[in-house]
């Protein structure tokens, strides 16, 4: 764990010449700006995002897998990259010769997200630097957003903060020999801010039409329920639905495959991931990381720890923790339940049906009395939705 990764789109490396890059007190002479940044900062890893259109320089273009392997190999040899550097080859649009079937460029973003996340999970860095100096303009913009989304998933999955920094260099004009590196932006993505970033697309019902076509293996609008649950601290529900979340994640993996075909000298990506696939993958990957296994019950202490780490606001954290503190007092009373009992039975003397009130569900941190079961064990409170899980889901 720890260390820093530099992520950078890269264009045609054959056109790069050595330049002295100045970053703070460090001066590094390199052909590739990202390599200079890595050396100046002492970063442990470098990930280059290369466009598939470079296949014309390094190999054949009518098969994505073999063409991408040739591009990655060619870039490594051209730039003499060390073992700490990796190259991910992504579908990109270039003029009229390389294009996506829908004539958009969004497939680059989704592919960049998935390739960046693969490396972040493997390398587990504490800091990510995104170099926006090279590549076609849309590549840099989409690489930044892809890296931010991937960093949020890493922060949520590993329950720790990840620093993200964006840098750029002065443009290379004429015979310039020295270029200064500029820091454009810096942010710290905590587990709680990661939740805000990841769930944002799933909090608005109007977005369902944008996602449902791409969530066929995810139970229709279930990702919207998962997003609302994570945003509102309904952790018991998410852990119990972990199996469905994993199935959704598995179904999405195949969507990141890229296929290309040649048509009259034009290379067309016929299959490629859309942004919806990236956002869907981000939420299920985060939930899978937060809850490594399916569980139907948690102690009050465990749920309080989730709220401390992941509540997207002080209000949500306070609601969940205050409710748990109040419920935990049940275990200090002579009438403490040592077998599962519904809160409505303890409070009202009647075990009501699984019929939650939506306002109360959120107002009580997910612990609405008609759907929540509790028991005391060794002086500690445990909670579950038991047979009322579907009723909770109905209100999310």
mmCIF file of C-alpha atoms in Angstrom, residues 3-8 23 41 49 116 120 125-132 140-155 160-167 182-190 193-194 197:
data_model
loop_
_atom_site.group_PDB
_atom_site.id
_atom_site.type_symbol
_atom_site.label_atom_id
_atom_site.label_comp_id
_atom_site.label_asym_id
_atom_site.label_seq_id
_atom_site.Cartn_x
_atom_site.Cartn_y
_atom_site.Cartn_z
ATOM 1 C CA UNK A 3 3.305 5.223 -3.193
ATOM 2 C CA UNK A 4 2.355 7.318 -6.178
ATOM 3 C CA UNK A 5 1.172 6.572 -9.712
ATOM 4 C CA UNK A 6 1.463 8.906 -12.691
ATOM 5 C CA UNK A 7 -1.306 8.429 -15.272
ATOM 6 C CA UNK A 8 -0.921 10.064 -18.681
ATOM 7 C CA UNK A 23 9.149 20.896 -11.598
ATOM 8 C CA UNK A 41 8.265 13.292 -7.859
ATOM 9 C CA UNK A 49 -2.944 5.602 -21.973
ATOM 10 C CA UNK A 116 -6.874 2.734 -14.642
ATOM 11 C CA UNK A 120 -4.986 0.976 -8.971
ATOM 12 C CA UNK A 125 -1.277 3.785 -4.434
ATOM 13 C CA UNK A 126 -2.021 6.556 -1.959
ATOM 14 C CA UNK A 127 -1.554 9.285 -4.568
ATOM 15 C CA UNK A 128 -2.358 9.654 -8.284
ATOM 16 C CA UNK A 129 -0.940 12.299 -10.599
ATOM 17 C CA UNK A 130 -2.685 12.809 -13.935
ATOM 18 C CA UNK A 131 -0.528 14.404 -16.638
ATOM 19 C CA UNK A 132 -2.666 16.165 -19.256
ATOM 20 C CA UNK A 140 -6.830 14.434 -21.465
ATOM 21 C CA UNK A 141 -10.278 15.608 -20.390
ATOM 22 C CA UNK A 142 -11.698 12.101 -20.244
ATOM 23 C CA UNK A 143 -8.581 10.665 -18.604
ATOM 24 C CA UNK A 144 -8.980 13.130 -15.732
ATOM 25 C CA UNK A 145 -12.597 12.151 -15.103
ATOM 26 C CA UNK A 146 -11.802 8.445 -15.525
ATOM 27 C CA UNK A 147 -8.953 8.697 -13.012
ATOM 28 C CA UNK A 148 -11.146 10.578 -10.547
ATOM 29 C CA UNK A 149 -13.865 7.920 -10.748
ATOM 30 C CA UNK A 150 -11.336 5.092 -10.408
ATOM 31 C CA UNK A 151 -9.678 6.845 -7.457
ATOM 32 C CA UNK A 152 -13.071 7.158 -5.768
ATOM 33 C CA UNK A 153 -13.662 3.418 -6.141
ATOM 34 C CA UNK A 154 -10.216 2.730 -4.677
ATOM 35 C CA UNK A 155 -10.865 5.062 -1.725
ATOM 36 C CA UNK A 160 -8.789 5.288 3.042
ATOM 37 C CA UNK A 161 -8.090 8.615 1.361
ATOM 38 C CA UNK A 162 -6.479 8.884 -2.082
ATOM 39 C CA UNK A 163 -4.822 12.105 -3.253
ATOM 40 C CA UNK A 164 -5.416 13.220 -6.846
ATOM 41 C CA UNK A 165 -3.349 15.902 -8.602
ATOM 42 C CA UNK A 166 -3.528 17.242 -12.165
ATOM 43 C CA UNK A 167 -0.426 18.646 -13.862
ATOM 44 C CA UNK A 182 2.344 23.438 -13.577
ATOM 45 C CA UNK A 183 0.017 22.018 -10.959
ATOM 46 C CA UNK A 184 -3.566 22.613 -12.105
ATOM 47 C CA UNK A 185 -5.611 21.011 -9.355
ATOM 48 C CA UNK A 186 -5.284 18.967 -6.191
ATOM 49 C CA UNK A 187 -7.913 17.147 -4.134
ATOM 50 C CA UNK A 188 -8.148 14.452 -1.499
ATOM 51 C CA UNK A 189 -10.788 11.812 -2.116
ATOM 52 C CA UNK A 190 -11.883 10.348 1.210
ATOM 53 C CA UNK A 193 -16.413 12.032 -0.628
ATOM 54 C CA UNK A 194 -15.910 8.955 -2.819
ATOM 55 C CA UNK A 197 -18.952 11.015 -6.380
#
